[in-house]
PDB file of C-alpha atoms in Angstrom:
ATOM      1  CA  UNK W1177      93.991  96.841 104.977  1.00 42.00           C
ATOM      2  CA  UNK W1178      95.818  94.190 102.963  1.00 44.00           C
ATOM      3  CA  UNK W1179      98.109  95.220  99.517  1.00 45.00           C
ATOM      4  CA  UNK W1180      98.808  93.211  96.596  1.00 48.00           C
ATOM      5  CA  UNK W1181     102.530  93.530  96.170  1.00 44.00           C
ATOM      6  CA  UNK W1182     103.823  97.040  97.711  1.00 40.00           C
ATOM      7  CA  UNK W1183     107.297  96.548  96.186  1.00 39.00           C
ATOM      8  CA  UNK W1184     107.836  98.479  92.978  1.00 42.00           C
ATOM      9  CA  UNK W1185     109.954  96.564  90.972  1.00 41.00           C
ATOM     10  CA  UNK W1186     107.380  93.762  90.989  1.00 46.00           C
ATOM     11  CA  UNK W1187     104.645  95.304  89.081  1.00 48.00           C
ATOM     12  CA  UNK W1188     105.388  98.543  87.502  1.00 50.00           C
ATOM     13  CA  UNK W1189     106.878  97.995  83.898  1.00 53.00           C
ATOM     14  CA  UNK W1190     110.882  97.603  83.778  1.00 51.00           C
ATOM     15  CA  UNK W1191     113.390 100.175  82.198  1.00 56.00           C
ATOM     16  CA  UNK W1192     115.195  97.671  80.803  1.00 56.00           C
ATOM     17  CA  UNK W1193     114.603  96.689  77.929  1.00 59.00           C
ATOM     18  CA  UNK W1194     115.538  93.027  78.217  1.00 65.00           C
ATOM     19  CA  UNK W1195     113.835  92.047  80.755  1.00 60.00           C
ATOM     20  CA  UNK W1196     110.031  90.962  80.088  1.00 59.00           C
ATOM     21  CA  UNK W1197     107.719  90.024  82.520  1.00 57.00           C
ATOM     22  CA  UNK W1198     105.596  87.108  81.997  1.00 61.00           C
ATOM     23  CA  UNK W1199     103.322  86.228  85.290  1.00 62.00           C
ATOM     24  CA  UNK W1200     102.461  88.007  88.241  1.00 63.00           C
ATOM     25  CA  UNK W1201     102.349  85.653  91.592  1.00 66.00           C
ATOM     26  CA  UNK W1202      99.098  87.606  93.318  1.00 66.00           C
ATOM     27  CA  UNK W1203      95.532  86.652  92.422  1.00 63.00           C
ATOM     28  CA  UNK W1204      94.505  90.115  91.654  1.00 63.00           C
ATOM     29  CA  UNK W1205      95.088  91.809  88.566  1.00 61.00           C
ATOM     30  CA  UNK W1206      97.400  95.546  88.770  1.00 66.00           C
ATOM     31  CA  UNK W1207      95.926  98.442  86.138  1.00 67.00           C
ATOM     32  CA  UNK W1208      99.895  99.101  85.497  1.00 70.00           C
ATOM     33  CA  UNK W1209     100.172  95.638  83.906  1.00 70.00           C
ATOM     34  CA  UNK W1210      96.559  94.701  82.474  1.00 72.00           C
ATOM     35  CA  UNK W1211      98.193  91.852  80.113  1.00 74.00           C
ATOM     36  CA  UNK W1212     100.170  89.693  82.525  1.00 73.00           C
ATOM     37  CA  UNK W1213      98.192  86.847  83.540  1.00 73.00           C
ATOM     38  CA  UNK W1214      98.612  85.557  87.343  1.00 73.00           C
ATOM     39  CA  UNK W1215     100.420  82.410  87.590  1.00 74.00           C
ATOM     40  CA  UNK W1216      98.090  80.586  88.769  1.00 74.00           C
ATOM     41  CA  UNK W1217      95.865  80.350  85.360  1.00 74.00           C
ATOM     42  CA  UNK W1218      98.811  78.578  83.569  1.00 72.00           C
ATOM     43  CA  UNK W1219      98.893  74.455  83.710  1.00 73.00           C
ATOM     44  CA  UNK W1220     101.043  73.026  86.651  1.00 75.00           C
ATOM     45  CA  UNK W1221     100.220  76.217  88.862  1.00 74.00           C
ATOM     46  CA  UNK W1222      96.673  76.125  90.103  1.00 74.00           C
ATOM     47  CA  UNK W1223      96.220  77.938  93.266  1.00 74.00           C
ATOM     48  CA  UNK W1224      99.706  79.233  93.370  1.00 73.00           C
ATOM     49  CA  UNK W1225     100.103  82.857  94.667  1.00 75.00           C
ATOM     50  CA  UNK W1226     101.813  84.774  97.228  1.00 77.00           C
ATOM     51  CA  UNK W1227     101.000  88.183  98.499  1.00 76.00           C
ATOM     52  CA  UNK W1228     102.698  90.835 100.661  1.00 80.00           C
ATOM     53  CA  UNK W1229     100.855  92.697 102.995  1.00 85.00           C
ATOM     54  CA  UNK W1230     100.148  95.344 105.637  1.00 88.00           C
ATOM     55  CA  UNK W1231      97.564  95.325 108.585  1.00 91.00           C
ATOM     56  CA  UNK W1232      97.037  97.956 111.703  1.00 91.00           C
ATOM     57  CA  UNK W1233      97.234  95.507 114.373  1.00 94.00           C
ATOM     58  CA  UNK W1234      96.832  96.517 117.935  1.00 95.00           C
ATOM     59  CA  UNK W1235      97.744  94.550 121.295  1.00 96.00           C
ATOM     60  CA  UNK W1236      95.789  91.930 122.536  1.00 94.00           C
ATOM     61  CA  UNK W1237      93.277  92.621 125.032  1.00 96.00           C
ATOM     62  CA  UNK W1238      92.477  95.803 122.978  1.00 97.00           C
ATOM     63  CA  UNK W1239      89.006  96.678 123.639  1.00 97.00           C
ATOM     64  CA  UNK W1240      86.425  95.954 120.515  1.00 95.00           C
ATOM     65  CA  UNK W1241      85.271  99.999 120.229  1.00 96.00           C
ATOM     66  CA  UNK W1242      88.495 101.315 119.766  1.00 97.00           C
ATOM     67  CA  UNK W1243      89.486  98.557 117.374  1.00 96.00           C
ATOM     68  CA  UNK W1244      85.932  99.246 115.508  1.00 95.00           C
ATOM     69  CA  UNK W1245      87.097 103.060 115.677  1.00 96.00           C
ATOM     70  CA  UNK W1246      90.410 102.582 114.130  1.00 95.00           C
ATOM     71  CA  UNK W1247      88.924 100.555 111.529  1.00 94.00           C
ATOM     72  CA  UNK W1248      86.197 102.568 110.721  1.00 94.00           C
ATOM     73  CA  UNK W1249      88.876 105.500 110.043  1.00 95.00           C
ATOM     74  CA  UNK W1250      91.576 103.407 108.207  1.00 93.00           C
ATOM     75  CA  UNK W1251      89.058 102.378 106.155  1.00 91.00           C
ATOM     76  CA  UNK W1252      87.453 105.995 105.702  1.00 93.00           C
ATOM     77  CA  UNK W1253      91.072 107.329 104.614  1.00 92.00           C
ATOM     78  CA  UNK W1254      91.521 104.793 102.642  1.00 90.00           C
ATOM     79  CA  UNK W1255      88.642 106.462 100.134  1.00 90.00           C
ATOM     80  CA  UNK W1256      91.216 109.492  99.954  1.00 93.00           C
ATOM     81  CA  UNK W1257      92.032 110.230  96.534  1.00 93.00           C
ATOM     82  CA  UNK W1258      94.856 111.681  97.510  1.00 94.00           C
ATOM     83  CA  UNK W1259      95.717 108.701  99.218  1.00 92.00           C
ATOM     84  CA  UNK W1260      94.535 106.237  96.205  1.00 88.00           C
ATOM     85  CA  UNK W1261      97.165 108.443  93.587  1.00 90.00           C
ATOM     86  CA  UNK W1262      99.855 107.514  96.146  1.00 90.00           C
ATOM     87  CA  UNK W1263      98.890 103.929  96.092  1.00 86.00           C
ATOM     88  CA  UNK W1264      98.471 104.059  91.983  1.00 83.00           C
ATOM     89  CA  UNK W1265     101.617 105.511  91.432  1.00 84.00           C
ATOM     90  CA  UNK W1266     103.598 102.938  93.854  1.00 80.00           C
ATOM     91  CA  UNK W1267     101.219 100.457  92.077  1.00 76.00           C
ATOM     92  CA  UNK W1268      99.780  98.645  95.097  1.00 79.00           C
ATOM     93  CA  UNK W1269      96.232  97.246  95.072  1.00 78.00           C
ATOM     94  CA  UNK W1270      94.703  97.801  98.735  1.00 83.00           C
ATOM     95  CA  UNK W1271      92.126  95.699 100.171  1.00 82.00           C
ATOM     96  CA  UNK W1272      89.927  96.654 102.938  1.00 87.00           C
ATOM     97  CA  UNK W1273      88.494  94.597 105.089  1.00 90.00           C
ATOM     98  CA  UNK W1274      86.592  94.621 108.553  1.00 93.00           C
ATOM     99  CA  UNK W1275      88.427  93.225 111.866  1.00 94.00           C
ATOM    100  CA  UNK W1276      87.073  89.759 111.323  1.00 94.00           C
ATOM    101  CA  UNK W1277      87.996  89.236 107.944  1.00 93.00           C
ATOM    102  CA  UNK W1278      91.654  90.662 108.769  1.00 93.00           C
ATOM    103  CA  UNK W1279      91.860  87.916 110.951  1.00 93.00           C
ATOM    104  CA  UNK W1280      90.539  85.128 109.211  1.00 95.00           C
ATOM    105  CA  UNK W1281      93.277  86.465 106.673  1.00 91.00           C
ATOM    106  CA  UNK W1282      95.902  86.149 109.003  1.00 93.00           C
ATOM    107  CA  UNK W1283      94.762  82.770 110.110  1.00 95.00           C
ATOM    108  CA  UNK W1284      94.638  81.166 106.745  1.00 92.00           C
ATOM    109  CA  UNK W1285      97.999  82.945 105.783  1.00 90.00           C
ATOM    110  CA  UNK W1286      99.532  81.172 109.140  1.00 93.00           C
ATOM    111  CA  UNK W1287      98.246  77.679 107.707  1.00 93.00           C
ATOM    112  CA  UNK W1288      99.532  78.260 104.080  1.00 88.00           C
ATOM    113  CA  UNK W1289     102.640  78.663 105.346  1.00 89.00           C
ATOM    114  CA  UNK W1290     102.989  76.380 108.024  1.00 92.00           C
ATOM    115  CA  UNK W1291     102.033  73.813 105.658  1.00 90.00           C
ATOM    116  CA  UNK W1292     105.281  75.002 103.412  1.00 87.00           C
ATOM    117  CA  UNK W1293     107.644  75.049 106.032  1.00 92.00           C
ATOM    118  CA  UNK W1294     106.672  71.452 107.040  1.00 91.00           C
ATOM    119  CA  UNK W1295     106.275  70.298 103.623  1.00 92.00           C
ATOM    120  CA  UNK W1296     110.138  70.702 102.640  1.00 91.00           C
ATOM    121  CA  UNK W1297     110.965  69.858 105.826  1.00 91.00           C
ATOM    122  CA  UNK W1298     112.607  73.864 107.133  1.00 90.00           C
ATOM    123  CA  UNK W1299     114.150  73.752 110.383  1.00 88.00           C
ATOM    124  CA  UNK W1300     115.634  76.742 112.445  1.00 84.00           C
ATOM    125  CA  UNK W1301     119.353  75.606 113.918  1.00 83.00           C
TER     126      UNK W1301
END
């Protein structure tokens, strides 16, 4: 499973009534906020976007039918309505995705951001 942006106050309209929202940084679009256009599609910002997410990982070494198993059932409770309200109101857009493509995900993810750290040059003292 992989969510948009799980943090509230990033996509759910503001209270206050100065402060306007113009982009959202994720490539998918959020029913709460169907007129806010992803950064990306403005000038200077092509394939810009960041995304948090969530995954049920398990250790290594983990054998392939029980990692089939627990997928199989995240991905059946994930068809909950109950479960799809609770994700609605919190206004996060879940993904599913099998085992594979979770990792791929991860993989690509690791690159991305590898290739940011090194780009401006971030060190850990």
């Amino acid at each position: 499973m992989r969510s948009g942006e799980p943090y509230r106050n990033q996509h759910t309209p503001s209270p206050a009534p100065r402060v306007q929202r113009f982009n959202r940084i994720t490539h998918c679009g959020f029913p709460q906020l169907p007129d806010v256009p992803a950064l990306a599609e403005i000038d200077g910002f092509a394939g810009y976007e960041i995304n948090t997410w969530n995954a049920l990982l398990a250790p290594k070494g983990t054998p392939a039918g029980v990692i089939n198993t627990l997928s199989a059932a995240l991905n059946a409770a994930m068809k909950s309505p109950t479960l799809r309200q609770h994700f609605d109101k919190e206004g996060a857009v879940p993904a599913q995705s099998t085992p594979a493509e979770l990792s791929a995900f991860i993989q690509d993810e690791l690159k991305k951001w590898a290739g940011v750290v090194e780009s401006v040059n971030i060190r850990v003292d």
